[in-house]
Coordinates of C-alpha atoms in Angstrom, one line a residue:
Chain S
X1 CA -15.6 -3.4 -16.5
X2 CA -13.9 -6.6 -16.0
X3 CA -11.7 -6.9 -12.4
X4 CA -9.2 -9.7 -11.9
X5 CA -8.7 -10.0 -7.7
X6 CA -5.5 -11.4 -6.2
X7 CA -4.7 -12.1 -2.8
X8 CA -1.3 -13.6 -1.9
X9 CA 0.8 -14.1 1.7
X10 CA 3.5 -11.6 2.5
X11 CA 6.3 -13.7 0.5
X12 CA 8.5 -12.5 -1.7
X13 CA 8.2 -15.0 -3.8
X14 CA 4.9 -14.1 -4.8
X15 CA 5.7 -11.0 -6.2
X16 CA 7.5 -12.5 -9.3
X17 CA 4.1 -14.5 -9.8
X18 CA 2.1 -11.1 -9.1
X19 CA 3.8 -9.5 -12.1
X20 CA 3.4 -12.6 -14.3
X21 CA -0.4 -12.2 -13.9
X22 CA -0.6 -8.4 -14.5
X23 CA 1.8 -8.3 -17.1
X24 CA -0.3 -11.5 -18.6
X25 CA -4.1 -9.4 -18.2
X26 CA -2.3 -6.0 -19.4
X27 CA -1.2 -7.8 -22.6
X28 CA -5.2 -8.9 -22.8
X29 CA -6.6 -5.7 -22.0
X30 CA -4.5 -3.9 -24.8
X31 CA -1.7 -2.6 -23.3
X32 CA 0.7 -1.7 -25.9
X33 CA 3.8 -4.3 -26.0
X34 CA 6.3 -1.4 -25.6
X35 CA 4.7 -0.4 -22.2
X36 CA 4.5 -3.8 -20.7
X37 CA 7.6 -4.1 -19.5
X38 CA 6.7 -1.2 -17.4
X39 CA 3.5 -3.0 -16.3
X40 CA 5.7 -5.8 -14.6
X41 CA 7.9 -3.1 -13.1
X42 CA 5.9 -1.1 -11.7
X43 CA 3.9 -3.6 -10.5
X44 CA 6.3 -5.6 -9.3
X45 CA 8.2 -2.4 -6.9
X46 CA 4.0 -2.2 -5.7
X47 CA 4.5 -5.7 -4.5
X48 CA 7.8 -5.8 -3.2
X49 CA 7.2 -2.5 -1.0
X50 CA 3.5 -4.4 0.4
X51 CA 5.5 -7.4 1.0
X52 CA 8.4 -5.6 3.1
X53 CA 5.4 -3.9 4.7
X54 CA 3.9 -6.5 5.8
X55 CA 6.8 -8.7 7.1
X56 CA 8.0 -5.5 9.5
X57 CA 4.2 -5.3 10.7
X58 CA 1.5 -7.8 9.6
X59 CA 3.2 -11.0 8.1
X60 CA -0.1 -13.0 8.6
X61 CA -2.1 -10.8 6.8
X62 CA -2.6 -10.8 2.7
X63 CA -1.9 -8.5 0.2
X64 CA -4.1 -7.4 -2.5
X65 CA -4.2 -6.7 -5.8
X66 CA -6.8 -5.6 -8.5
X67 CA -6.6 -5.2 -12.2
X68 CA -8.9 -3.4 -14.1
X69 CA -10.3 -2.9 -17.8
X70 CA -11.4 0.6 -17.2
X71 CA -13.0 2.4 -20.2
X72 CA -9.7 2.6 -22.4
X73 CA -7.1 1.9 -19.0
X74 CA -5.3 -1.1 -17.8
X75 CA -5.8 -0.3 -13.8
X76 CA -3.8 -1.8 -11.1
X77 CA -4.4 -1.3 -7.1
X78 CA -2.3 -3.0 -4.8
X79 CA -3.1 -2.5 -1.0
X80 CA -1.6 -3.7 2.0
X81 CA -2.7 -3.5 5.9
X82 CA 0.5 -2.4 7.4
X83 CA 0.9 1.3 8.5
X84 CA 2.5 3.5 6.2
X85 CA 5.6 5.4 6.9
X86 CA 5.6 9.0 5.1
X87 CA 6.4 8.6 1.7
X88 CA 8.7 11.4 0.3
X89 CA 8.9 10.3 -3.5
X90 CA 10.4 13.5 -4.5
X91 CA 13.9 12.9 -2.1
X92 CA 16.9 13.3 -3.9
X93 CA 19.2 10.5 -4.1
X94 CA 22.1 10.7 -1.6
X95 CA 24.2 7.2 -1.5
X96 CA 24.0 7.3 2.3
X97 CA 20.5 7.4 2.7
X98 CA 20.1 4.5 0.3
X99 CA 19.8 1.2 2.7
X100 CA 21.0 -2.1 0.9
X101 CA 18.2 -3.8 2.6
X102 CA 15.7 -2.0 1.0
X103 CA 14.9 1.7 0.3
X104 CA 10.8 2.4 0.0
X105 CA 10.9 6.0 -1.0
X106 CA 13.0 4.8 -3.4
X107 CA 10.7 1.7 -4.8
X108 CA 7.7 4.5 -5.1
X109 CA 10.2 6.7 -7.1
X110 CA 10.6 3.7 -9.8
X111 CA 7.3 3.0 -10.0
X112 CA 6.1 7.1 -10.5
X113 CA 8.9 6.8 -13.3
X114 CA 7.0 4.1 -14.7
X115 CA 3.5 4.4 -14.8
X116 CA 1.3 6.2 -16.7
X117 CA -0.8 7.7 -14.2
X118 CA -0.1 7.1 -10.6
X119 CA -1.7 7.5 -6.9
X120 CA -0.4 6.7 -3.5
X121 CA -3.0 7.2 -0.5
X122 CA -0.9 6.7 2.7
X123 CA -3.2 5.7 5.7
X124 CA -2.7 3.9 9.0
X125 CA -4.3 0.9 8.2
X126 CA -2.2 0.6 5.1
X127 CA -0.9 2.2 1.6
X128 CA -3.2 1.7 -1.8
X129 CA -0.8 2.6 -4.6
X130 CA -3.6 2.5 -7.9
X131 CA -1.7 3.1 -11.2
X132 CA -2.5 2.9 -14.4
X133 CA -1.9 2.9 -18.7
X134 CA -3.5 3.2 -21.7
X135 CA -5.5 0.2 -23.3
X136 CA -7.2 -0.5 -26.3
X137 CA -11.3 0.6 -25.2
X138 CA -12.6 -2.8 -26.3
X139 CA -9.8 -5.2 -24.2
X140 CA -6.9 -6.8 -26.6
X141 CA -5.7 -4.7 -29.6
X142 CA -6.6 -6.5 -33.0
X143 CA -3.8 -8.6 -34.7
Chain T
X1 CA 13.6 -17.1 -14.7
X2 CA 15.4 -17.7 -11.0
X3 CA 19.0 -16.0 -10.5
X4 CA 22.3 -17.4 -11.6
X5 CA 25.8 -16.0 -10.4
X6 CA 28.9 -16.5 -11.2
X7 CA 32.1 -14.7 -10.7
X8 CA 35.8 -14.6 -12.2
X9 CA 38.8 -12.2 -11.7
X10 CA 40.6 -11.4 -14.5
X11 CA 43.3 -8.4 -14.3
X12 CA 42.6 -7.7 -10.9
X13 CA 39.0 -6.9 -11.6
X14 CA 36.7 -9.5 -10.5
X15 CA 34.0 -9.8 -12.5
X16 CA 30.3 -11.2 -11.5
X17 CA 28.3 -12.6 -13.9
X18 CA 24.2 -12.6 -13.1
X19 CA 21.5 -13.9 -15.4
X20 CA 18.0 -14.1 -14.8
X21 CA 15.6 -11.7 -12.3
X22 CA 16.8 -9.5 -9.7
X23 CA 14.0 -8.8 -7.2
X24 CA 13.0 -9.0 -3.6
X25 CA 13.3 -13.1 -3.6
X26 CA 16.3 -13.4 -5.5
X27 CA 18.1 -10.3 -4.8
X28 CA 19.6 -11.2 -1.0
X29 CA 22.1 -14.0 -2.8
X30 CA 23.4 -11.0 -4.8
X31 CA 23.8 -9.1 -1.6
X32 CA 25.3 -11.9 -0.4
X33 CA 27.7 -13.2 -2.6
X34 CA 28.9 -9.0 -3.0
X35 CA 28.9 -8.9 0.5
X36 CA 31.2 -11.9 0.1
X37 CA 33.4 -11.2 -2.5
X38 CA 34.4 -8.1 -0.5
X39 CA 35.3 -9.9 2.8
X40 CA 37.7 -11.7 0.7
X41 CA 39.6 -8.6 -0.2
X42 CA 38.2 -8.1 -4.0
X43 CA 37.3 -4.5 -3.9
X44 CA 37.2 -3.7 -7.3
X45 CA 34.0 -5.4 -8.9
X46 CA 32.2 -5.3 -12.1
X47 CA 28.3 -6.7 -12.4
X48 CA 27.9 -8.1 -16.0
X49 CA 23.8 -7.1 -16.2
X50 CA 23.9 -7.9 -20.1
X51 CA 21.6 -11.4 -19.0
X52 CA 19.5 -9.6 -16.3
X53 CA 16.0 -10.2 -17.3
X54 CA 14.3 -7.9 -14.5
X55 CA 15.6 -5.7 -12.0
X56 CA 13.5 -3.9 -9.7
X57 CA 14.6 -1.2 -6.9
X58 CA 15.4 -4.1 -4.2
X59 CA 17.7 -4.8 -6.5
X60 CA 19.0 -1.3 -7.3
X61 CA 19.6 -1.3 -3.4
X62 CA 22.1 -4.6 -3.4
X63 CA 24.4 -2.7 -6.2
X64 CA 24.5 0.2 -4.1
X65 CA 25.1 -1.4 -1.0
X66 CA 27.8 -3.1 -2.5
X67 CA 28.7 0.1 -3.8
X68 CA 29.2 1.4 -0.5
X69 CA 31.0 -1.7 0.1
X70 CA 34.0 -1.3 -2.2
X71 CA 34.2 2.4 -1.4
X72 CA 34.9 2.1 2.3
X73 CA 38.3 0.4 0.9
X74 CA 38.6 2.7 -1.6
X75 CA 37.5 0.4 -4.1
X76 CA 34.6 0.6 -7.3
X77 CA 31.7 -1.2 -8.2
X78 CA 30.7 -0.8 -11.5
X79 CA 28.6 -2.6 -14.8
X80 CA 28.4 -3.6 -18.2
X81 CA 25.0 -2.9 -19.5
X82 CA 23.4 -2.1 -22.7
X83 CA 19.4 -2.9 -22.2
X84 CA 17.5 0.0 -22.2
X85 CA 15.0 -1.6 -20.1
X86 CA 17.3 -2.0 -17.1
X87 CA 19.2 1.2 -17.9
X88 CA 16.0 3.0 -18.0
X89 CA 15.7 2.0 -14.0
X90 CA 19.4 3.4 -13.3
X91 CA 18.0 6.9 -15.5
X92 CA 14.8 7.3 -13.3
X93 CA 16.4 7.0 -10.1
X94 CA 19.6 9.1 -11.0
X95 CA 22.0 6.1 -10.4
X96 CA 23.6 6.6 -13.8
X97 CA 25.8 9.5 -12.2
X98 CA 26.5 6.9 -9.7
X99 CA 27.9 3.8 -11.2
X100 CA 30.2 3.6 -14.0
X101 CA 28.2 1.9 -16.7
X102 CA 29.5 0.4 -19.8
X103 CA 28.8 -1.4 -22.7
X104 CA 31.0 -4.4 -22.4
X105 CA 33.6 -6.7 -20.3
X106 CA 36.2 -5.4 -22.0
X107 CA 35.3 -2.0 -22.4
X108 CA 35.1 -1.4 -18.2
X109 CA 38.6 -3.4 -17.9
X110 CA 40.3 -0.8 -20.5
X111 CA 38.6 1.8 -18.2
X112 CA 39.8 0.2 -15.4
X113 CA 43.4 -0.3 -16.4
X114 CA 43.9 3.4 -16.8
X115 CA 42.7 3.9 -13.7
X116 CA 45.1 2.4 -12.3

């Protein structure tokens, strides 16, 4: 099992670097091309809702993420420290409940459309959202 | 990729051109220059996606805030897109029965001339 770690500060621009390096280690593990683009995604939405998070209630403190070369699956985690709020992924969409700022339930939403396989655990000392996809068993897929 | 806007009005549509990746960094100067657009009086606005690299749901929330925007004054807000990778986003979260989507400029100002 090989884990790639990654803290960064509650920024939003370190989300766009946050994808860059899981779509970079999903393309190494052996993530099919087709499904990258819903690597970056749905890691991406991961990021952006820890990073909101954080700057309403802990903008000091980092956010984490780990990727992992599980036995045939690309594995992403991404926790953050602030208290989650309850998640209702399965709301349906009504324009006036949709805030311009940002929506979380509906930044979850996009990323259970995405990913393969996905988790959420909701706690007071912060959300873990741990998704993941199919990768070739022995890391990249042969040329 | 950062963000680049531009905008135009041609036959009383005024039409935003955006290029590059929508997300939680770049997405407020879409919100804002929307945001703008409307103060000025152009109510009726179409978001040319067709050189949107990335969108994510931060930015699914600036197009329907501006959404909301136009329709307070009876306006529309809609886009040209034909990537199936940012469409895809608009299918999962049902906002393809919510904006008028089409597959070019001119095909969304034919719409919108008879409309009018």
């Amino acid at each position: 099992m090989a884990t790639v770690e990654l803290t960064f500060s509650a920024l939003p621009a370190h989300v766009r670097t946050a994808r860059l390096v899981a779509t970079a280690i999903a393309r190494r593990t052996g993530v099919e091309e087709s499904l990258l683009d819903e690597v970056r995604l749905a890691v991406g939405e991961a990021c952006s809702r820890a990073v909101e998070a954080h700057r309403a209630h802990c903008p000091g403190e980092p956010i984490r993420i780990e990727l992992r070369d599980d036995s045939g699956r690309f594995e992403v985690t991404v926790s953050d420290q602030a208290p989650s709020d309850e998640i209702k992924p399965e709301q349906p969409l009504d324009l006036g409940m949709l805030s311009d700022p940002f929506a979380t339930g509906f930044g979850i939403a996009v990323i259970a459309g995405l990913a393969d396989d996905v988790e959420v655990f909701p706690s007071p000392k912060g959300m873990r959202i741990r998704m993941s996809w199919p990768a070739a068993p022995n890391g990249r897929l042969p040329v | 990729m950062d963000l680049k806007l531009d905008h135009r009005t041609e036959d009383g549509l005024t039409i935003v051109e955006v290029e590059g990746e929508i997300d939680v960094y770049t997405a407020p100067r879409l919100r804002e220059l929307l945001i703008d657009l409307v103060n000025k009086g152009n109510f009726h606005l179409l978001v040319n996606m067709e050189k949107v690299d990335f969108l994510d749901s931060t930015g699914l929330g600036v197009l329907v805030g501006g959404l909301k925007r136009v329709r307070a004054h009876d306006g529309s807000l809609e886009l040209v897109c034909t990537q199936e990778r940012i469409l895809k986003i608009f299918r999962i979260t049902g906002l393809t029965k919510v904006f008028g989507i089409y597959a070019s400029v001119d095909e969304a100002k034919e719409a919108h001339g008879k409309d009018k």
